[in-house]
PDB file of C-alpha atoms and ligand atoms in Angstrom:
ATOM      1  CA  UNK A   1      70.500  73.827-169.762  1.00 61.00           C
ATOM      2  CA  UNK A   2      70.672  74.031-173.560  1.00 77.00           C
ATOM      3  CA  UNK A   3      68.849  70.736-173.902  1.00 88.00           C
ATOM      4  CA  UNK A   4      68.000  67.940-171.504  1.00 93.00           C
ATOM      5  CA  UNK A   5      68.351  64.425-172.868  1.00 96.00           C
ATOM      6  CA  UNK A   6      67.659  62.202-169.912  1.00 97.00           C
ATOM      7  CA  UNK A   7      67.677  58.417-169.514  1.00 98.00           C
ATOM      8  CA  UNK A   8      65.929  56.670-166.597  1.00 98.00           C
ATOM      9  CA  UNK A   9      67.667  53.349-165.842  1.00 98.00           C
ATOM     10  CA  UNK A  10      66.868  50.713-163.254  1.00 98.00           C
ATOM     11  CA  UNK A  11      65.335  47.335-162.557  1.00 97.00           C
ATOM     12  CA  UNK A  12      61.654  46.637-163.162  1.00 97.00           C
ATOM     13  CA  UNK A  13      59.529  48.289-160.496  1.00 95.00           C
ATOM     14  CA  UNK A  14      62.268  50.668-159.346  1.00 97.00           C
ATOM     15  CA  UNK A  15      60.047  53.730-159.910  1.00 96.00           C
ATOM     16  CA  UNK A  16      61.102  54.889-163.387  1.00 97.00           C
ATOM     17  CA  UNK A  17      57.520  55.336-164.589  1.00 94.00           C
ATOM     18  CA  UNK A  18      56.413  57.028-161.351  1.00 93.00           C
ATOM     19  CA  UNK A  19      59.202  59.601-161.615  1.00 96.00           C
ATOM     20  CA  UNK A  20      58.937  59.834-165.409  1.00 95.00           C
ATOM     21  CA  UNK A  21      55.359  61.136-165.059  1.00 90.00           C
ATOM     22  CA  UNK A  22      56.533  63.828-162.604  1.00 92.00           C
ATOM     23  CA  UNK A  23      59.585  64.856-164.622  1.00 94.00           C
ATOM     24  CA  UNK A  24      57.472  65.182-167.728  1.00 91.00           C
ATOM     25  CA  UNK A  25      55.231  67.649-165.860  1.00 87.00           C
ATOM     26  CA  UNK A  26      58.236  69.544-164.444  1.00 89.00           C
ATOM     27  CA  UNK A  27      60.240  69.906-167.636  1.00 89.00           C
ATOM     28  CA  UNK A  28      57.531  69.799-170.326  1.00 90.00           C
ATOM     29  CA  UNK A  29      59.632  67.436-172.412  1.00 92.00           C
ATOM     30  CA  UNK A  30      58.422  64.455-174.431  1.00 94.00           C
ATOM     31  CA  UNK A  31      58.533  61.291-172.356  1.00 95.00           C
ATOM     32  CA  UNK A  32      59.097  58.016-174.167  1.00 96.00           C
ATOM     33  CA  UNK A  33      58.536  54.864-172.116  1.00 96.00           C
ATOM     34  CA  UNK A  34      59.199  51.856-174.317  1.00 97.00           C
ATOM     35  CA  UNK A  35      57.047  49.583-172.138  1.00 95.00           C
ATOM     36  CA  UNK A  36      54.059  51.941-172.579  1.00 93.00           C
ATOM     37  CA  UNK A  37      54.716  52.261-176.328  1.00 95.00           C
ATOM     38  CA  UNK A  38      54.848  48.470-176.718  1.00 96.00           C
ATOM     39  CA  UNK A  39      51.738  47.870-174.566  1.00 93.00           C
ATOM     40  CA  UNK A  40      49.816  50.414-176.682  1.00 93.00           C
ATOM     41  CA  UNK A  41      50.986  48.603-179.836  1.00 95.00           C
ATOM     42  CA  UNK A  42      49.768  45.277-178.405  1.00 94.00           C
ATOM     43  CA  UNK A  43      46.381  46.870-177.526  1.00 91.00           C
ATOM     44  CA  UNK A  44      46.059  48.360-181.015  1.00 95.00           C
ATOM     45  CA  UNK A  45      47.038  45.060-182.674  1.00 97.00           C
ATOM     46  CA  UNK A  46      49.792  46.641-184.799  1.00 97.00           C
ATOM     47  CA  UNK A  47      52.617  44.648-186.386  1.00 96.00           C
ATOM     48  CA  UNK A  48      54.966  45.946-183.655  1.00 96.00           C
ATOM     49  CA  UNK A  49      52.523  44.787-180.985  1.00 96.00           C
ATOM     50  CA  UNK A  50      52.167  41.350-182.513  1.00 96.00           C
ATOM     51  CA  UNK A  51      55.940  40.900-182.584  1.00 96.00           C
ATOM     52  CA  UNK A  52      56.454  42.254-179.059  1.00 96.00           C
ATOM     53  CA  UNK A  53      53.633  40.438-177.256  1.00 96.00           C
ATOM     54  CA  UNK A  54      55.209  36.989-176.902  1.00 95.00           C
ATOM     55  CA  UNK A  55      58.453  38.461-175.527  1.00 97.00           C
ATOM     56  CA  UNK A  56      56.629  40.750-173.089  1.00 96.00           C
ATOM     57  CA  UNK A  57      54.335  38.005-171.810  1.00 94.00           C
ATOM     58  CA  UNK A  58      57.384  35.919-170.880  1.00 95.00           C
ATOM     59  CA  UNK A  59      59.200  38.896-169.365  1.00 96.00           C
ATOM     60  CA  UNK A  60      61.923  38.717-172.033  1.00 97.00           C
ATOM     61  CA  UNK A  61      63.286  41.781-173.798  1.00 98.00           C
ATOM     62  CA  UNK A  62      62.051  42.324-177.333  1.00 97.00           C
ATOM     63  CA  UNK A  63      64.893  42.067-179.886  1.00 97.00           C
ATOM     64  CA  UNK A  64      67.105  45.149-180.291  1.00 97.00           C
ATOM     65  CA  UNK A  65      66.248  45.472-183.999  1.00 95.00           C
ATOM     66  CA  UNK A  66      62.559  45.809-183.123  1.00 95.00           C
ATOM     67  CA  UNK A  67      62.894  48.537-180.503  1.00 97.00           C
ATOM     68  CA  UNK A  68      65.833  50.644-181.768  1.00 96.00           C
ATOM     69  CA  UNK A  69      63.898  52.042-184.747  1.00 93.00           C
ATOM     70  CA  UNK A  70      60.897  52.853-182.541  1.00 94.00           C
ATOM     71  CA  UNK A  71      62.939  55.155-180.307  1.00 95.00           C
ATOM     72  CA  UNK A  72      65.175  56.434-183.116  1.00 93.00           C
ATOM     73  CA  UNK A  73      62.174  57.984-184.879  1.00 92.00           C
ATOM     74  CA  UNK A  74      61.017  59.751-181.725  1.00 94.00           C
ATOM     75  CA  UNK A  75      64.402  61.176-180.748  1.00 94.00           C
ATOM     76  CA  UNK A  76      64.764  62.711-184.214  1.00 93.00           C
ATOM     77  CA  UNK A  77      61.244  64.200-184.239  1.00 93.00           C
ATOM     78  CA  UNK A  78      60.885  68.028-183.987  1.00 93.00           C
ATOM     79  CA  UNK A  79      59.069  67.860-180.626  1.00 93.00           C
ATOM     80  CA  UNK A  80      62.187  66.272-179.079  1.00 94.00           C
ATOM     81  CA  UNK A  81      64.443  69.109-180.310  1.00 92.00           C
ATOM     82  CA  UNK A  82      64.783  70.620-176.793  1.00 92.00           C
ATOM     83  CA  UNK A  83      65.279  67.247-175.184  1.00 95.00           C
ATOM     84  CA  UNK A  84      63.509  64.070-174.115  1.00 96.00           C
ATOM     85  CA  UNK A  85      63.086  61.680-171.221  1.00 97.00           C
ATOM     86  CA  UNK A  86      63.647  57.991-172.012  1.00 98.00           C
ATOM     87  CA  UNK A  87      62.269  55.341-169.656  1.00 97.00           C
ATOM     88  CA  UNK A  88      63.125  51.719-170.389  1.00 97.00           C
ATOM     89  CA  UNK A  89      65.483  52.494-173.272  1.00 98.00           C
ATOM     90  CA  UNK A  90      68.291  51.665-173.730  1.00 98.00           C
ATOM     91  CA  UNK A  91      68.133  48.305-172.027  1.00 98.00           C
ATOM     92  CA  UNK A  92      71.079  46.529-173.670  1.00 98.00           C
ATOM     93  CA  UNK A  93      74.565  47.647-174.660  1.00 98.00           C
ATOM     94  CA  UNK A  94      73.481  47.247-178.312  1.00 98.00           C
ATOM     95  CA  UNK A  95      70.613  49.704-177.767  1.00 98.00           C
ATOM     96  CA  UNK A  96      72.913  52.144-175.958  1.00 98.00           C
ATOM     97  CA  UNK A  97      75.414  52.034-178.812  1.00 98.00           C
ATOM     98  CA  UNK A  98      72.655  52.638-181.365  1.00 97.00           C
ATOM     99  CA  UNK A  99      71.356  55.620-179.375  1.00 97.00           C
ATOM    100  CA  UNK A 100      74.890  56.991-178.986  1.00 97.00           C
ATOM    101  CA  UNK A 101      75.515  56.713-182.736  1.00 96.00           C
ATOM    102  CA  UNK A 102      72.246  58.494-183.505  1.00 95.00           C
ATOM    103  CA  UNK A 103      72.977  61.285-181.022  1.00 95.00           C
ATOM    104  CA  UNK A 104      76.452  61.746-182.570  1.00 96.00           C
ATOM    105  CA  UNK A 105      74.881  61.992-186.006  1.00 95.00           C
ATOM    106  CA  UNK A 106      72.477  64.655-184.747  1.00 93.00           C
ATOM    107  CA  UNK A 107      75.336  66.536-183.021  1.00 94.00           C
ATOM    108  CA  UNK A 108      73.695  65.974-179.642  1.00 94.00           C
ATOM    109  CA  UNK A 109      74.539  63.995-176.517  1.00 95.00           C
ATOM    110  CA  UNK A 110      72.955  62.288-173.531  1.00 96.00           C
ATOM    111  CA  UNK A 111      72.839  64.761-170.605  1.00 95.00           C
ATOM    112  CA  UNK A 112      72.560  62.229-167.764  1.00 96.00           C
ATOM    113  CA  UNK A 113      71.519  58.694-166.917  1.00 98.00           C
ATOM    114  CA  UNK A 114      69.618  58.421-163.632  1.00 98.00           C
ATOM    115  CA  UNK A 115      70.024  54.995-162.022  1.00 98.00           C
ATOM    116  CA  UNK A 116      67.283  53.968-159.566  1.00 98.00           C
ATOM    117  CA  UNK A 117      68.987  51.821-156.914  1.00 97.00           C
ATOM    118  CA  UNK A 118      66.450  49.274-155.606  1.00 97.00           C
ATOM    119  CA  UNK A 119      67.091  45.668-154.513  1.00 96.00           C
ATOM    120  CA  UNK A 120      65.280  42.600-155.874  1.00 96.00           C
ATOM    121  CA  UNK A 121      63.104  42.001-152.770  1.00 94.00           C
ATOM    122  CA  UNK A 122      61.721  45.522-152.975  1.00 95.00           C
ATOM    123  CA  UNK A 123      61.042  45.050-156.704  1.00 95.00           C
ATOM    124  CA  UNK A 124      58.946  41.960-155.984  1.00 94.00           C
ATOM    125  CA  UNK A 125      56.980  43.805-153.251  1.00 93.00           C
ATOM    126  CA  UNK A 126      56.311  46.758-155.494  1.00 94.00           C
ATOM    127  CA  UNK A 127      55.300  44.908-158.622  1.00 95.00           C
ATOM    128  CA  UNK A 128      53.033  42.560-156.650  1.00 92.00           C
ATOM    129  CA  UNK A 129      50.992  45.582-155.475  1.00 93.00           C
ATOM    130  CA  UNK A 130      51.152  47.746-158.568  1.00 94.00           C
ATOM    131  CA  UNK A 131      47.928  48.834-160.266  1.00 95.00           C
ATOM    132  CA  UNK A 132      48.088  50.478-163.684  1.00 94.00           C
ATOM    133  CA  UNK A 133      45.418  52.524-165.412  1.00 93.00           C
ATOM    134  CA  UNK A 134      44.229  50.716-168.503  1.00 90.00           C
ATOM    135  CA  UNK A 135      43.914  53.821-170.691  1.00 89.00           C
ATOM    136  CA  UNK A 136      46.912  56.054-169.930  1.00 89.00           C
ATOM    137  CA  UNK A 137      49.285  53.905-167.871  1.00 89.00           C
ATOM    138  CA  UNK A 138      49.068  56.026-164.676  1.00 93.00           C
ATOM    139  CA  UNK A 139      50.664  54.105-161.807  1.00 93.00           C
ATOM    140  CA  UNK A 140      49.459  53.296-158.262  1.00 95.00           C
ATOM    141  CA  UNK A 141      50.320  50.844-155.503  1.00 94.00           C
ATOM    142  CA  UNK A 142      47.799  49.222-153.189  1.00 94.00           C
ATOM    143  CA  UNK A 143      49.996  49.977-150.156  1.00 92.00           C
ATOM    144  CA  UNK A 144      52.486  52.744-151.057  1.00 90.00           C
ATOM    145  CA  UNK A 145      50.337  54.923-153.314  1.00 92.00           C
ATOM    146  CA  UNK A 146      46.714  53.775-153.183  1.00 95.00           C
ATOM    147  CA  UNK A 147      44.100  55.374-155.452  1.00 97.00           C
ATOM    148  CA  UNK A 148      41.328  57.341-153.702  1.00 97.00           C
ATOM    149  CA  UNK A 149      38.696  54.902-155.007  1.00 96.00           C
ATOM    150  CA  UNK A 150      39.690  51.259-155.311  1.00 94.00           C
ATOM    151  CA  UNK A 151      40.146  50.132-158.913  1.00 96.00           C
ATOM    152  CA  UNK A 152      39.725  53.642-160.394  1.00 97.00           C
ATOM    153  CA  UNK A 153      42.491  55.944-161.686  1.00 97.00           C
ATOM    154  CA  UNK A 154      42.599  59.248-159.718  1.00 96.00           C
ATOM    155  CA  UNK A 155      43.880  61.106-162.767  1.00 95.00           C
ATOM    156  CA  UNK A 156      41.681  59.997-165.678  1.00 96.00           C
ATOM    157  CA  UNK A 157      38.972  57.819-164.101  1.00 97.00           C
ATOM    158  CA  UNK A 158      39.954  54.699-166.114  1.00 96.00           C
ATOM    159  CA  UNK A 159      39.891  51.189-164.705  1.00 97.00           C
ATOM    160  CA  UNK A 160      43.011  50.028-162.799  1.00 97.00           C
ATOM    161  CA  UNK A 161      44.412  46.606-163.689  1.00 94.00           C
ATOM    162  CA  UNK A 162      47.278  44.258-162.725  1.00 93.00           C
ATOM    163  CA  UNK A 163      49.705  44.179-165.661  1.00 91.00           C
ATOM    164  CA  UNK A 164      50.060  40.770-167.329  1.00 88.00           C
ATOM    165  CA  UNK A 165      53.800  40.779-166.663  1.00 92.00           C
ATOM    166  CA  UNK A 166      53.360  41.516-162.929  1.00 93.00           C
ATOM    167  CA  UNK A 167      52.788  37.813-162.157  1.00 90.00           C
ATOM    168  CA  UNK A 168      55.434  36.315-159.804  1.00 90.00           C
ATOM    169  CA  UNK A 169      57.180  33.988-162.320  1.00 91.00           C
ATOM    170  CA  UNK A 170      57.279  36.705-164.979  1.00 94.00           C
ATOM    171  CA  UNK A 171      58.638  39.237-162.457  1.00 95.00           C
ATOM    172  CA  UNK A 172      61.459  36.784-161.648  1.00 95.00           C
ATOM    173  CA  UNK A 173      62.362  36.464-165.346  1.00 96.00           C
ATOM    174  CA  UNK A 174      62.244  40.251-165.832  1.00 97.00           C
ATOM    175  CA  UNK A 175      64.701  40.599-162.956  1.00 97.00           C
ATOM    176  CA  UNK A 176      66.987  37.948-164.481  1.00 97.00           C
ATOM    177  CA  UNK A 177      66.872  39.808-167.812  1.00 98.00           C
ATOM    178  CA  UNK A 178      67.740  43.035-166.011  1.00 98.00           C
ATOM    179  CA  UNK A 179      70.770  41.552-164.272  1.00 98.00           C
ATOM    180  CA  UNK A 180      72.051  39.813-167.398  1.00 98.00           C
ATOM    181  CA  UNK A 181      71.333  42.351-170.146  1.00 98.00           C
ATOM    182  CA  UNK A 182      70.617  45.787-168.660  1.00 98.00           C
ATOM    183  CA  UNK A 183      72.928  46.026-165.650  1.00 98.00           C
ATOM    184  CA  UNK A 184      76.057  46.216-167.869  1.00 98.00           C
ATOM    185  CA  UNK A 185      74.773  49.706-168.802  1.00 98.00           C
ATOM    186  CA  UNK A 186      75.665  50.870-165.290  1.00 98.00           C
ATOM    187  CA  UNK A 187      79.391  50.594-166.032  1.00 98.00           C
ATOM    188  CA  UNK A 188      78.856  51.601-169.683  1.00 98.00           C
ATOM    189  CA  UNK A 189      77.414  54.991-168.668  1.00 98.00           C
ATOM    190  CA  UNK A 190      79.575  55.312-165.556  1.00 98.00           C
ATOM    191  CA  UNK A 191      82.670  55.062-167.799  1.00 98.00           C
ATOM    192  CA  UNK A 192      81.255  57.940-169.855  1.00 97.00           C
ATOM    193  CA  UNK A 193      80.774  60.043-166.696  1.00 96.00           C
ATOM    194  CA  UNK A 194      77.003  60.196-167.259  1.00 97.00           C
ATOM    195  CA  UNK A 195      75.666  57.971-164.466  1.00 98.00           C
ATOM    196  CA  UNK A 196      73.837  59.580-161.510  1.00 97.00           C
ATOM    197  CA  UNK A 197      72.657  57.213-158.756  1.00 97.00           C
ATOM    198  CA  UNK A 198      69.469  57.859-156.815  1.00 98.00           C
ATOM    199  CA  UNK A 199      68.302  55.837-153.804  1.00 97.00           C
ATOM    200  CA  UNK A 200      65.068  54.435-155.251  1.00 97.00           C
ATOM    201  CA  UNK A 201      63.951  53.060-151.865  1.00 96.00           C
ATOM    202  CA  UNK A 202      63.119  56.504-150.521  1.00 96.00           C
ATOM    203  CA  UNK A 203      59.564  57.870-150.603  1.00 94.00           C
ATOM    204  CA  UNK A 204      58.475  58.803-154.155  1.00 93.00           C
ATOM    205  CA  UNK A 205      58.389  62.515-153.227  1.00 95.00           C
ATOM    206  CA  UNK A 206      61.982  62.367-151.941  1.00 97.00           C
ATOM    207  CA  UNK A 207      63.216  60.425-154.992  1.00 97.00           C
ATOM    208  CA  UNK A 208      61.701  63.177-157.169  1.00 96.00           C
ATOM    209  CA  UNK A 209      63.371  65.901-155.076  1.00 96.00           C
ATOM    210  CA  UNK A 210      66.761  64.241-155.429  1.00 97.00           C
ATOM    211  CA  UNK A 211      66.444  63.930-159.190  1.00 97.00           C
ATOM    212  CA  UNK A 212      65.448  67.586-159.493  1.00 95.00           C
ATOM    213  CA  UNK A 213      68.416  68.536-157.277  1.00 95.00           C
ATOM    214  CA  UNK A 214      70.898  66.625-159.385  1.00 94.00           C
ATOM    215  CA  UNK A 215      69.501  68.134-162.589  1.00 93.00           C
ATOM    216  CA  UNK A 216      69.796  71.608-161.012  1.00 91.00           C
ATOM    217  CA  UNK A 217      73.461  70.862-160.201  1.00 91.00           C
ATOM    218  CA  UNK A 218      74.106  69.806-163.795  1.00 88.00           C
ATOM    219  CA  UNK A 219      72.538  73.052-165.014  1.00 84.00           C
ATOM    220  CA  UNK A 220      74.745  75.121-162.682  1.00 84.00           C
ATOM    221  CA  UNK A 221      77.858  73.248-163.824  1.00 83.00           C
ATOM    222  CA  UNK A 222      76.953  73.929-167.448  1.00 77.00           C
ATOM    223  CA  UNK A 223      76.587  77.646-166.744  1.00 76.00           C
ATOM    224  CA  UNK A 224      79.974  77.944-164.995  1.00 66.00           C
TER     225      UNK A 224
HETATM  226  P1  LIG B 301      58.497  48.288-168.911  1.00 64.56           P
HETATM  227  O1  LIG B 301      57.080  48.690-168.916  1.00 64.56           O
HETATM  228  O2  LIG B 301      59.537  49.328-169.207  1.00 64.56           O
HETATM  229  O3  LIG B 301      58.796  47.553-167.544  1.00 64.56           O
HETATM  230  P2  LIG B 301      60.004  47.663-166.491  1.00 64.56           P
HETATM  231  O4  LIG B 301      61.282  48.270-166.849  1.00 64.56           O
HETATM  232  O5  LIG B 301      60.072  46.278-166.039  1.00 64.56           O
HETATM  233  O6  LIG B 301      59.536  48.767-165.577  1.00 64.56           O
HETATM  234  P3  LIG B 301      58.224  48.830-164.821  1.00 64.56           P
HETATM  235  O7  LIG B 301      57.222  49.615-165.638  1.00 64.56           O
HETATM  236  O8  LIG B 301      57.778  47.453-164.387  1.00 64.56           O
HETATM  237  O9  LIG B 301      58.640  49.573-163.491  1.00 64.56           O
HETATM  238  P4  LIG B 301      59.032  51.066-163.175  1.00 64.56           P
HETATM  239  O10 LIG B 301      60.477  51.181-162.884  1.00 64.56           O
HETATM  240  O11 LIG B 301      58.451  52.010-164.194  1.00 64.56           O
HETATM  241  O12 LIG B 301      58.290  51.216-161.775  1.00 64.56           O
HETATM  242  P5  LIG B 301      56.936  51.987-161.404  1.00 64.56           P
HETATM  243  O13 LIG B 301      57.160  53.455-161.395  1.00 64.56           O
HETATM  244  O14 LIG B 301      55.782  51.451-162.191  1.00 64.56           O
HETATM  245  O15 LIG B 301      58.748  47.109-169.957  1.00 64.56           O
HETATM  246  C1  LIG B 301      57.844  46.017-170.076  1.00 64.56           C
HETATM  247  C2  LIG B 301      58.362  45.040-171.111  1.00 64.56           C
HETATM  248  O16 LIG B 301      58.461  45.671-172.402  1.00 64.56           O
HETATM  249  C3  LIG B 301      59.757  44.454-170.876  1.00 64.56           C
HETATM  250  O17 LIG B 301      59.717  43.348-169.991  1.00 64.56           O
HETATM  251  C4  LIG B 301      60.159  44.060-172.309  1.00 64.56           C
HETATM  252  O18 LIG B 301      59.545  42.872-172.716  1.00 64.56           O
HETATM  253  C5  LIG B 301      59.592  45.190-173.131  1.00 64.56           C
HETATM  254  N1  LIG B 301      60.564  46.307-173.324  1.00 64.56           N
HETATM  255  C6  LIG B 301      60.403  47.591-172.889  1.00 64.56           C
HETATM  256  N2  LIG B 301      61.470  48.331-173.239  1.00 64.56           N
HETATM  257  C7  LIG B 301      62.313  47.516-173.910  1.00 64.56           C
HETATM  258  C8  LIG B 301      63.592  47.693-174.509  1.00 64.56           C
HETATM  259  N3  LIG B 301      64.221  48.887-174.507  1.00 64.56           N
HETATM  260  N4  LIG B 301      64.186  46.632-175.100  1.00 64.56           N
HETATM  261  C9  LIG B 301      63.559  45.434-175.139  1.00 64.56           C
HETATM  262  N5  LIG B 301      62.367  45.177-174.575  1.00 64.56           N
HETATM  263  C10 LIG B 301      61.734  46.216-173.974  1.00 64.56           C
HETATM  264  O19 LIG B 301      56.792  51.531-159.861  1.00 64.56           O
HETATM  265  C11 LIG B 301      56.471  50.194-159.528  1.00 64.56           C
HETATM  266  C12 LIG B 301      55.483  50.181-158.326  1.00 64.56           C
HETATM  267  O20 LIG B 301      56.151  50.717-157.177  1.00 64.56           O
HETATM  268  C13 LIG B 301      54.240  51.070-158.543  1.00 64.56           C
HETATM  269  O21 LIG B 301      53.128  50.413-157.991  1.00 64.56           O
HETATM  270  C14 LIG B 301      54.571  52.380-157.800  1.00 64.56           C
HETATM  271  O22 LIG B 301      53.392  52.977-157.277  1.00 64.56           O
HETATM  272  C15 LIG B 301      55.488  51.878-156.686  1.00 64.56           C
HETATM  273  N6  LIG B 301      56.535  52.856-156.366  1.00 64.56           N
HETATM  274  C16 LIG B 301      57.233  53.635-157.232  1.00 64.56           C
HETATM  275  N7  LIG B 301      58.165  54.367-156.587  1.00 64.56           N
HETATM  276  C17 LIG B 301      58.048  54.009-155.273  1.00 64.56           C
HETATM  277  C18 LIG B 301      58.768  54.401-154.084  1.00 64.56           C
HETATM  278  N8  LIG B 301      59.747  55.316-154.147  1.00 64.56           N
HETATM  279  N9  LIG B 301      58.407  53.826-152.917  1.00 64.56           N
HETATM  280  C19 LIG B 301      57.401  52.888-152.860  1.00 64.56           C
HETATM  281  N10 LIG B 301      56.697  52.489-153.948  1.00 64.56           N
HETATM  282  C20 LIG B 301      57.026  53.034-155.136  1.00 64.56           C
END
């Protein structure tokens, strides 16, 4: 494929970050997860972090004008010239329109939008058991993907924590925000012929295999 500009779309806890880590290894493309970028900004006490924190703590989306510039800069950077993987952006129609306008300006386009289909009950189960590495954001689950040593990241040895926004009332609000503001992107990208659905309830390994298979099909179609 000439370039791979991929968007991972889905409700909180649907497995975007889990698959994003794997795809990044497979394709050697820059991976931009807006949640990780914002959490790092909060940790570092930057102006972006200070603005974002109150929204994130409540489970609300940060305003479009705050996040659009953050991703815009990265998409235009030289290391994203062969493509990129976006996780958690766009999350509103306004963000999708801004990304589309920027891609047009650069003479590029979105290759595909992978939608992780997972219902709300499964989201609550997953986020309740998620453990995240404090340093690099590596993801585990106490039941579905437990670390070898409790509380310690298998990959970098950092401490594993429960994210502040993985508390039950915040999870509920994040789901409400998803249904109200992000779900309209399903028809937005479907109308553009870019949406590819994946059953996010399958085992992580199988979800990864299906994404790789659909990307291989896209590559074959491009070569025809
Ligand atoms: P963000 O960090 O992006 O949160 P999210 O979209 O709610 O996504 P999550 O990270 O919670 O879930 P995920 O889909 O990555 O699932 P994961 O792989 O971890 O955003 C946080 C906040 O930042 C937002 O609330 C907002 O305030 C702000 N923000 C970010 N982007 C923004 C934007 N564009 N605009 C405005 N505001 C923005 O998996 C979850 C768990 O399930 C893990 O424990 C994992 O081990 C397990 N698991 C994964 N796959 C499977 C499977 N197939 N089977 C069983 N278990 C699985």
